[in-house]
């Protein structure tokens, strides 16, 4: 079996935003995220979890500040900061996202004008892929087969999250990023959904990066939890650092 | 790659169009309500002008160009005139003094002779509507001629009758006369010619002139001297092909020192009505166009603002903003197509009412409001094109949509 390859390689990442008197800085001194790893970003609101996810999902407006390299197991390594200097290259990040990254939002982030089936098929069609056995497999595992022809507004919150998970996995990406994927669910439902999510991610050997306020649940499901700390805080500046524990 | 993206965006845009059918119906109705009055106005303009023009064209006198006074025109000059662009019919006339004869109906006991004006006719003559087949038959057996409605009334004659054609000349102070039976091929309607006249093939006309000039006409056994000089003509009958051909022909004749009279004054009245209606149409149509473009532009801008969340989710999935521009533009084009069809249906339902209201009073039974299928196609194409341009301009907002917007709003 091949050893897992490094997907994200981050060194001395620093992203600052805010005004002169209320500046916030996100720091990631050194971090590597490998294939198949399950990584959790936890911490209080405003600690920079979402900002960090934006950087990892290549959608941050401060990509040119990111000291980050990206690889998906082939020989090519992308230097994100140098690509982001040219704004015209931002559609390139879209192309990387559509192929290698799946995303799950807090309330699903599904398109209301499409049926469940069309929502799940969306990444396949965008990548020019055909629906295969895996589509049926994840629908069966996530128990959404009977909902395939329904519109999104006919689904419960839990069902929506399961559809969102199916959509993030269907094109078999290398990374799945989830921003509070179970925050809108009750505890029982949250555990069920997270269990299905984790099992499918492990099955695919995909790197699963989740931002959550619930550190204990993340640990319980076997996530490596990044340590978050405010290393310097004064009236004008707040610095939040993420590092391995 | 971009084609696959665009194809997918069109599919998504169409799905959204169906999903939002109630909101879309409102936009379609707005466009239809804007387009229908413009179509009615254009159809009215077209219908009225067409009816007035047709009424003018139905009167051959309108297309006539009449030389004033007499001159001398050679065969070559007349042939040259025949070849001019815009000439529908031309035929040489003989001297006025020779262009007179008598007709009498032998079937009448007390039938007076009727003095008639002699005029040439031929194939394509708009006054006699003479066709080639009829023209050839006129020369077989008894000589065929057309007589005017006025002459026919006085002679109590109709098509198919045979009349006596008499011409006279003075010899040493004494009158001499020859007669010829002529067959009435047709009667010229009063609208086409009001005076007592006989329209005949040029052969008979020239024979009449020769007889009066004491030149022998062997065909009819009329005595005289042999013909020596080449024939010249004192005038001609000329008809333009269309109303628009009259002015250039008149101008050309003036360059040839031929003074003519035309019915241009009557035509100019219609042209002036057309010009004023055109101006009115372009003002109202232009305002509707600007209004339509603004409506589509504002609707598209509003639609992009309303769909910002969905569009940013599509950006998050990996769609480029270049492809996503197609999302609102496709919807605007679909709405404009549906709006054009709806506008046309509104027009079609209004057309009979407008015709019932105006046709009888204004146009003596003519159609006041008429739209050709091609006009409807043009109206639809212009609507779609303007919508496309306006929507494309408004869709620049898509460029500023970031995937982050979708995540934060979720």
XYZ file of C-alpha atoms in Angstrom:
655
model
C 0.000 0.000 0.000
C 1.332 3.441 -0.931
C 2.067 5.823 1.907
C -0.376 8.715 2.111
C 0.712 11.821 0.245
C 0.726 15.347 1.619
C -2.129 17.448 0.239
C -1.694 20.766 2.062
C 1.735 22.003 3.013
C 1.522 25.239 4.983
C 4.363 27.246 6.514
C 4.220 30.593 8.283
C 0.744 31.367 7.033
C -0.419 34.777 8.216
C -3.640 36.441 7.190
C -4.596 39.788 8.629
C -7.843 41.634 8.293
C -9.840 44.284 10.072
C -9.174 47.971 10.742
C -6.295 49.812 12.328
C -7.699 49.500 15.839
C -9.344 46.080 15.643
C -6.985 43.982 13.587
C -7.269 40.208 13.535
C -4.468 37.901 12.467
C -4.730 34.200 11.684
C -1.440 32.338 12.001
C -0.561 28.802 11.029
C 3.190 28.344 11.592
C 3.543 24.818 10.197
C 0.929 22.335 9.089
C 0.736 19.415 6.722
C -2.524 17.662 5.944
C -2.222 14.238 4.386
C -4.463 12.026 2.305
C -7.147 10.321 4.387
C -6.535 12.434 7.459
C -9.479 13.595 9.568
C -8.714 17.018 10.972
C -10.897 19.211 13.132
C -10.649 22.959 13.675
C -12.296 23.830 16.937
C -12.435 26.934 19.042
C -14.643 29.770 20.097
C -16.530 31.956 17.657
C -14.248 34.492 15.998
C -11.093 32.405 16.421
C -10.575 32.180 12.653
C -11.934 28.660 11.918
C -13.970 29.905 8.941
C -11.107 32.079 7.676
C -8.826 29.055 7.729
C -11.436 26.917 5.941
C -11.744 29.642 3.263
C -7.992 29.428 2.686
C -8.095 25.618 2.492
C -11.083 25.743 0.104
C -9.239 28.288 -2.086
C -11.985 30.877 -1.768
C -10.343 33.381 0.570
C -9.956 36.903 -0.788
C -6.473 36.907 0.827
C -5.116 33.919 -1.055
C -2.092 35.916 -2.179
C -1.006 36.082 1.475
C -1.159 32.324 1.861
C 2.121 30.544 2.140
C 0.674 27.245 1.014
C 1.431 24.461 -1.410
C -1.102 22.003 -2.681
C -0.701 18.527 -4.167
C -3.183 15.828 -5.110
C -0.928 12.820 -5.442
C 0.333 13.580 -8.909
C 3.724 15.102 -9.577
C 2.357 18.625 -9.801
C 2.604 20.915 -6.769
C 0.679 24.182 -6.820
C 2.107 27.265 -5.138
C -1.132 28.929 -4.134
C 0.319 32.343 -3.233
C 2.054 32.787 -6.579
C -1.053 31.709 -8.523
C -3.284 34.053 -6.530
C -1.209 37.148 -7.348
C -2.948 37.332 -10.716
C -6.660 37.832 -10.164
C -7.370 36.254 -13.554
C -6.188 32.973 -12.023
C -9.052 32.850 -9.549
C -11.097 30.748 -11.949
C -8.205 28.251 -11.772
C -9.031 27.789 -8.079
C -12.600 27.029 -9.189
C -11.281 24.306 -11.483
C -9.217 22.819 -8.630
C -12.233 22.961 -6.309
C -14.611 21.285 -8.734
C -12.281 18.310 -9.170
C -10.487 17.819 -5.863
C -12.530 19.496 -3.111
C -15.997 18.758 -1.743
C -17.706 21.220 0.574
C -20.456 20.748 3.160
C -22.118 23.824 4.640
C -23.901 24.229 7.956
C -27.367 24.076 6.322
C -26.412 21.993 3.326
C -25.851 24.729 0.765
C -28.112 22.919 -1.676
C -29.735 24.496 -4.730
C -33.488 24.857 -4.118
C -34.460 24.732 -7.796
C -32.944 21.272 -8.287
C -34.201 17.919 -7.063
C -32.135 15.866 -4.613
C -30.862 13.756 -7.516
C -29.865 16.833 -9.545
C -28.133 18.392 -6.550
C -26.040 15.266 -5.990
C -25.309 14.934 -9.706
C -24.177 18.583 -10.008
C -20.433 17.955 -9.356
C -20.508 14.921 -11.694
C -21.962 16.959 -14.545
C -19.567 19.839 -13.914
C -16.640 17.398 -14.160
C -18.076 15.618 -17.197
C -18.426 12.372 -15.223
C -21.189 9.817 -15.503
C -23.301 8.604 -12.635
C -21.815 5.302 -11.534
C -22.233 2.623 -8.880
C -20.743 4.928 -6.280
C -23.708 7.319 -6.685
C -26.095 4.504 -5.788
C -23.807 3.326 -2.992
C -23.643 6.661 -1.158
C -27.374 7.242 -1.638
C -28.011 3.832 -0.076
C -25.573 4.375 2.802
C -26.994 7.836 3.515
C -30.576 6.486 3.127
C -31.707 9.164 0.681
C -32.775 6.916 -2.210
C -36.464 7.508 -1.568
C -35.962 11.289 -1.633
C -34.111 11.523 -4.948
C -36.948 13.135 -6.925
C -37.967 15.573 -4.167
C -37.141 19.268 -4.097
C -34.915 20.406 -1.232
C -37.678 22.264 0.611
C -39.458 18.928 1.137
C -36.574 17.543 3.219
C -35.839 17.728 6.949
C -32.593 19.344 8.160
C -30.982 15.977 8.752
C -31.944 14.779 5.279
C -30.549 17.965 3.739
C -27.211 17.413 5.485
C -27.083 13.853 4.201
C -27.760 15.084 0.667
C -25.014 17.710 1.085
C -22.605 14.968 2.234
C -23.555 12.862 -0.797
C -22.903 15.828 -3.103
C -19.489 16.484 -1.522
C -18.427 12.855 -2.030
C -20.031 11.842 -5.319
C -17.175 12.947 -7.619
C -14.657 11.272 -5.300
C -12.541 14.328 -4.423
C -9.298 14.250 -2.441
C -10.436 16.695 0.247
C -13.774 17.393 1.914
C -14.189 20.589 3.867
C -17.163 20.878 6.186
C -18.132 23.998 8.103
C -20.176 23.040 11.186
C -21.907 20.203 9.258
C -23.992 19.051 12.243
C -24.556 22.357 14.032
C -28.154 22.638 12.894
C -29.075 19.117 14.066
C -30.037 17.726 17.457
C -27.439 15.543 19.231
C -28.809 12.177 18.099
C -29.136 13.269 14.505
C -25.738 14.995 14.622
C -24.068 11.770 15.746
C -25.835 9.678 13.089
C -24.936 12.089 10.306
C -21.331 12.447 11.503
C -20.935 8.674 11.707
C -22.129 8.211 8.127
C -19.929 11.085 6.983
C -16.808 9.722 8.679
C -17.413 6.181 7.417
C -17.829 7.315 3.822
C -14.756 9.581 4.060
C -12.663 6.683 5.422
C -14.004 4.398 2.694
C -12.789 6.871 0.068
C -9.521 7.663 1.893
C -10.361 11.335 1.517
C -8.936 14.063 3.762
C -11.823 15.346 5.883
C -11.373 18.803 7.409
C -14.186 19.916 9.686
C -14.707 23.172 11.574
C -16.797 22.595 14.685
C -17.498 24.187 18.023
C -17.890 20.681 19.519
C -14.350 19.490 20.271
C -15.504 16.412 22.189
C -17.604 15.046 19.355
C -14.701 15.518 16.952
C -12.387 13.565 19.235
C -15.006 10.891 19.730
C -15.184 10.314 15.964
C -11.405 10.042 15.704
C -10.502 13.482 14.311
C -7.066 14.993 14.926
C -7.967 18.267 16.598
C -5.776 21.288 15.924
C -4.833 23.350 18.926
C -6.137 26.867 18.724
C -4.848 29.627 20.991
C -4.878 33.373 21.143
C -1.187 34.087 21.500
C -1.321 37.834 21.819
C -4.246 39.977 22.525
C -4.452 43.632 23.249
C -6.983 46.352 22.642
C -6.042 46.787 18.993
C -4.923 43.350 17.825
C -6.044 39.756 18.158
C -3.855 36.884 16.958
C -5.203 33.357 16.664
C -2.849 30.473 15.985
C -3.647 26.941 14.835
C -1.090 24.190 15.350
C -0.845 20.460 15.963
C -1.326 19.436 19.597
C -14.337 22.610 -20.998
C -16.065 26.012 -20.965
C -18.757 24.605 -23.311
C -19.573 21.858 -20.805
C -19.742 24.479 -18.072
C -21.994 26.741 -20.145
C -24.222 23.782 -21.077
C -24.570 22.926 -17.387
C -25.264 26.549 -16.473
C -28.030 26.689 -19.123
C -29.537 23.507 -17.655
C -29.401 24.986 -14.138
C -30.784 28.330 -15.337
C -33.670 26.536 -17.050
C -34.408 24.526 -13.886
C -34.489 27.779 -11.898
C -36.772 29.338 -14.531
C -39.270 26.496 -14.041
C -38.891 26.659 -10.247
C -39.624 30.398 -10.233
C -42.407 30.212 -12.796
C -44.674 32.624 -10.922
C -42.061 35.392 -10.768
C -41.096 34.670 -14.369
C -44.749 34.933 -15.512
C -44.795 38.475 -14.136
C -41.718 39.408 -16.213
C -43.185 37.760 -19.326
C -46.450 39.657 -18.835
C -44.578 42.963 -18.376
C -42.741 42.433 -21.653
C -45.902 41.346 -23.483
C -47.815 44.409 -22.299
C -44.955 46.601 -23.526
C -44.654 44.862 -26.897
C -48.341 44.479 -27.808
C -49.129 48.230 -28.240
C -46.000 48.670 -30.372
C -47.147 45.778 -32.579
C -50.645 47.269 -32.848
C -49.198 50.670 -33.740
C -46.879 49.183 -36.351
C -49.684 47.048 -37.805
C -51.940 50.118 -37.981
C -49.252 52.146 -39.710
C -48.536 49.307 -42.119
C -52.220 48.557 -42.722
C -53.242 52.171 -43.355
C -50.297 52.898 -45.638
C -50.755 49.605 -47.499
C -54.463 50.315 -48.008
C -53.833 53.874 -49.205
C -51.036 52.738 -51.509
C -53.148 49.882 -52.886
C -55.983 52.296 -53.498
C -53.608 54.542 -55.435
C -52.122 51.613 -57.334
C -55.572 50.316 -58.287
C -56.030 53.473 -60.348
C -53.790 53.233 -63.440
C -54.012 56.980 -63.941
C -51.878 57.458 -60.836
C -48.999 55.642 -62.536
C -49.371 57.546 -65.791
C -46.813 60.069 -66.975
C -48.314 62.277 -69.658
C -46.255 64.427 -72.030
C -47.533 68.015 -72.318
C -47.939 69.175 -75.939
C -46.624 67.415 -79.019
C -43.127 66.766 -80.171
C -41.311 64.370 -82.468
C -40.098 61.088 -81.069
C -38.273 58.531 -83.129
C -38.746 54.742 -82.957
C -35.318 54.495 -81.383
C -36.163 57.037 -78.672
C -39.416 55.221 -77.807
C -37.573 51.874 -77.680
C -34.966 53.428 -75.421
C -37.749 54.643 -73.113
C -39.235 51.114 -73.076
C -35.958 49.769 -71.721
C -35.747 52.318 -68.863
C -35.930 50.906 -65.366
C -39.340 51.410 -63.754
C -41.291 51.556 -67.041
C -44.313 49.291 -67.000
C -45.890 50.237 -70.332
C -45.097 52.628 -73.151
C -46.751 53.039 -76.542
C -46.309 55.737 -79.232
C -49.205 58.072 -80.095
C -50.032 59.625 -83.461
C -50.725 63.310 -84.197
C -53.722 64.715 -82.320
C -55.399 65.802 -85.585
C -55.302 62.238 -86.883
C -56.254 60.678 -83.553
C -59.992 60.958 -83.994
C -62.599 58.671 -85.583
C -66.259 57.697 -85.404
C -67.851 54.564 -84.047
C -71.377 53.447 -84.766
C -73.494 50.490 -83.756
C -75.420 49.064 -86.738
C -77.751 47.190 -84.397
C -79.300 50.473 -83.300
C -81.990 51.927 -85.543
C -81.332 55.547 -84.641
C -77.801 55.060 -83.556
C -75.794 58.279 -83.598
C -72.190 58.139 -84.457
C -69.904 58.716 -81.515
C -66.717 60.653 -82.014
C -63.917 58.875 -80.179
C -60.322 59.626 -79.283
C -57.838 57.105 -80.733
C -55.270 55.635 -78.361
C -52.744 52.838 -78.721
C -52.786 49.774 -76.479
C -50.614 46.715 -76.188
C -49.567 43.872 -73.899
C -49.247 45.117 -70.292
C -51.351 48.245 -70.759
C -52.628 49.001 -67.223
C -55.719 50.767 -68.620
C -56.965 47.847 -70.738
C -55.189 45.126 -68.694
C -54.315 43.549 -72.017
C -52.688 40.122 -71.845
C -50.531 38.558 -74.519
C -53.146 35.893 -75.439
C -55.932 38.438 -75.848
C -53.635 40.738 -77.821
C -52.918 38.031 -80.420
C -56.621 37.181 -80.701
C -57.391 40.863 -81.436
C -55.580 40.547 -84.770
C -57.460 37.393 -85.881
C -60.567 37.912 -88.065
C -62.419 41.152 -87.324
C -59.995 43.701 -85.810
C -60.347 43.755 -82.014
C -60.427 46.998 -79.998
C -61.265 48.233 -76.509
C -63.808 51.010 -76.046
C -64.201 53.129 -72.944
C -67.143 52.829 -70.592
C -68.445 56.243 -71.676
C -68.363 55.344 -75.395
C -69.899 51.927 -74.702
C -72.819 53.560 -72.924
C -73.478 55.969 -75.800
C -73.257 53.161 -78.358
C -75.167 50.732 -76.166
C -72.368 48.319 -76.878
C -70.651 45.726 -74.775
C -67.845 43.171 -75.077
C -68.395 40.833 -78.042
C -70.307 43.388 -80.135
C -69.150 44.455 -83.587
C -69.087 48.183 -84.338
C -68.267 50.243 -87.415
C -65.085 52.262 -87.282
C -65.135 55.282 -89.683
C -62.367 57.709 -90.592
C -62.582 60.622 -92.989
C -60.249 62.845 -94.990
C -60.705 65.864 -97.247
C -59.865 65.526 -100.933
C -60.188 68.715 -102.997
C -62.759 70.105 -100.559
C -64.783 66.875 -100.578
C -65.027 64.434 -97.701
C -63.855 60.892 -98.235
C -64.508 58.087 -95.746
C -63.443 54.516 -95.139
C -65.082 52.083 -92.738
C -63.921 49.006 -90.909
C -65.840 46.575 -88.703
C -64.235 46.301 -85.257
C -64.879 43.726 -82.578
C -65.260 44.984 -78.979
C -62.697 42.870 -77.082
C -63.363 44.711 -73.833
C -64.769 47.814 -72.178
C -62.345 49.996 -70.196
C -63.755 50.807 -66.727
C -64.758 54.396 -66.039
C -62.123 54.699 -63.297
C -59.384 53.916 -65.821
C -60.493 56.363 -68.536
C -63.351 58.844 -68.468
C -63.603 60.192 -72.055
C -65.040 58.578 -75.221
C -62.133 56.668 -76.656
C -61.068 53.570 -78.522
C -57.899 51.675 -77.557
C -56.440 49.802 -80.517
C -53.243 48.022 -81.553
C -50.692 50.439 -83.008
C -51.070 48.866 -86.489
C -54.617 50.203 -86.825
C -53.596 53.498 -85.299
C -50.758 53.937 -87.791
C -53.090 52.865 -90.647
C -55.529 55.602 -89.579
C -52.750 58.188 -89.547
C -51.492 57.003 -92.953
C -54.998 57.213 -94.439
C -55.361 60.779 -93.182
C -51.936 61.595 -94.635
C -52.925 60.146 -98.051
C -50.555 57.237 -97.707
C -51.767 53.890 -99.022
C -52.756 51.198 -96.482
C -52.592 47.989 -98.460
C -53.815 45.787 -95.585
C -57.255 47.427 -95.699
C -57.207 48.475 -99.398
C -57.157 52.192 -98.583
C -55.792 54.171 -101.513
C -52.947 56.689 -101.325
C -49.328 57.331 -102.176
C -46.622 54.848 -101.207
C -44.950 55.443 -97.823
C -41.601 57.198 -98.085
C -40.573 58.793 -94.776
C -39.768 56.982 -91.589
C -42.597 57.344 -89.091
C -42.145 59.615 -86.105
C -44.486 60.004 -83.161
C -45.981 63.120 -81.648
C -46.444 61.740 -78.155
C -46.639 58.519 -76.136
C -48.542 56.778 -73.371
C -46.248 55.991 -70.452
C -46.940 54.165 -67.150
C -44.504 53.602 -64.320
C -44.154 50.223 -62.660
C -44.564 51.487 -59.078
C -45.256 54.777 -57.336
C -41.578 55.110 -56.504
C -40.618 54.895 -60.202
C -42.578 57.983 -61.237
C -40.176 60.614 -59.889
C -37.000 59.195 -61.481
C -38.771 58.737 -64.823
C -40.118 62.288 -64.721
C -36.601 63.578 -63.927
C -35.110 61.603 -66.812
C -37.736 62.900 -69.244
C -36.964 66.440 -68.128
C -33.326 65.857 -69.047
C -34.656 64.896 -72.506
C -36.571 68.220 -72.687
C -39.891 66.426 -72.441
C -42.271 68.248 -70.140
C -44.697 65.863 -68.461
C -47.548 65.929 -65.992
C -47.857 63.304 -63.236
C -50.043 62.502 -60.250
C -47.123 63.014 -57.875
C -49.086 65.496 -55.772
C -51.581 62.769 -54.806
C -48.763 60.326 -54.135
C -46.964 62.878 -51.996
C -50.016 63.140 -49.735
C -49.748 59.402 -49.004
C -45.970 59.663 -48.656
C -46.415 62.498 -46.191
C -48.903 60.420 -44.165
C -46.435 57.516 -44.252
C -43.566 59.749 -43.162
C -45.554 61.192 -40.256
C -46.766 57.762 -39.170
C -43.184 56.481 -39.416
C -41.956 59.288 -37.172
C -44.737 58.598 -34.685
C -43.966 54.878 -34.770
C -40.238 55.401 -34.274
C -40.820 57.735 -31.316
C -43.252 55.362 -29.589
C -41.333 52.253 -30.671
C -38.053 53.843 -29.529
C -39.511 54.696 -26.135
C -40.841 51.141 -25.802
C -37.435 49.805 -26.817
C -35.614 51.909 -24.217
C -38.272 51.018 -21.633
C -38.010 47.334 -22.512
C -34.209 47.364 -22.342
C -34.308 49.152 -18.963
C -36.911 46.705 -17.643
C -34.875 43.693 -18.744
C -31.671 45.280 -17.399
C -33.221 46.107 -14.007
C -34.932 42.703 -13.823
C -31.645 40.947 -14.586
C -29.774 43.055 -12.038
C -32.488 42.290 -9.470
C -32.468 38.631 -10.405
C -28.685 38.390 -9.912
C -29.020 40.161 -6.538
C -31.856 37.797 -5.544
C -29.934 34.734 -6.736
C -26.602 35.823 -5.245
C -26.709 32.960 -2.731
C -27.377 30.290 -5.354
C -24.821 31.770 -7.747
C -22.178 31.878 -5.015
C -22.945 28.225 -4.185
C -22.316 27.407 -7.852
C -19.034 29.336 -7.622
C -18.199 27.211 -4.560
C -18.891 24.038 -6.562
C -16.314 25.285 -9.054
C -18.228 27.150 -11.755
C -16.297 30.069 -13.241
C -17.857 33.514 -13.176
C -17.490 33.601 -16.987
C -19.861 30.649 -17.352
C -22.199 31.905 -14.639
C -22.868 35.110 -16.602
C -24.933 32.830 -18.860
C -27.299 32.024 -15.957
C -29.186 35.372 -15.870
C -28.659 36.079 -19.591
C -30.282 32.764 -20.576
C -33.260 33.511 -18.339
C -33.608 37.027 -19.817
C -33.527 35.604 -23.359
C -36.110 32.928 -22.463
C -38.334 35.574 -20.877
C -37.985 37.773 -23.961
C -38.945 34.860 -26.254
C -41.985 34.031 -24.106
C -42.791 37.759 -23.793
C -42.638 38.166 -27.587
C -44.987 35.210 -28.092
C -47.367 36.528 -25.419
C -47.188 40.052 -26.929
C -48.029 38.596 -30.335
C -50.984 36.680 -28.886
C -52.251 39.902 -27.268
C -51.851 41.658 -30.632
C -53.715 38.860 -32.464
C -56.607 39.141 -30.022
C -56.740 42.941 -30.445
C -56.321 43.017 -34.254
C -59.929 42.091 -35.185
C -61.279 44.698 -32.744
C -59.076 47.459 -34.190
C -60.031 46.432 -37.727
C -63.718 46.438 -36.838
C -63.345 49.923 -35.356
C -61.330 51.621 -38.091
C -61.533 49.737 -41.367
C -65.101 50.623 -42.332
C -64.786 54.298 -41.464
C -61.285 55.071 -42.661
C -60.567 52.689 -45.451
C -63.869 51.797 -47.059
C -63.708 48.141 -46.108
C -59.911 47.860 -46.325
C -57.875 46.319 -43.504
C -56.508 48.962 -41.123
C -54.378 46.738 -38.901
C -52.241 44.065 -40.497
C -48.995 42.361 -39.511
C -46.991 40.106 -41.808
C -45.470 36.953 -40.283
C -42.042 38.380 -41.143
C -42.846 41.537 -39.134
C -43.713 39.362 -36.141
C -40.423 37.461 -36.532
C -38.470 40.767 -36.733
C -40.275 42.134 -33.654
C -39.411 38.954 -31.749
C -35.776 39.019 -32.884
C -35.345 42.690 -31.935
C -36.914 42.030 -28.513
C -34.624 39.054 -27.916
C -31.545 40.963 -29.120
C -32.275 44.011 -26.953
C -33.000 41.746 -23.976
C -29.755 39.888 -24.571
C -27.704 43.098 -24.679
C -29.471 44.609 -21.646
C -29.202 41.369 -19.658
C -25.564 40.918 -20.600
C -24.822 44.462 -19.400
C -26.660 43.880 -16.134
C -25.080 40.487 -15.534
C -21.640 42.018 -14.893
C -22.735 41.844 -11.264
C -22.105 38.096 -11.483
C -18.384 38.819 -11.800
C -18.252 40.219 -8.281
C -19.972 37.208 -6.666
C -17.622 35.256 -4.425
C -18.138 31.694 -3.129
C -17.723 33.125 0.384
C -21.112 34.906 0.045
C -22.830 31.534 -0.275
C -21.047 30.046 2.708
C -21.683 32.954 5.063
C -25.367 33.252 4.152
C -26.016 29.539 4.554
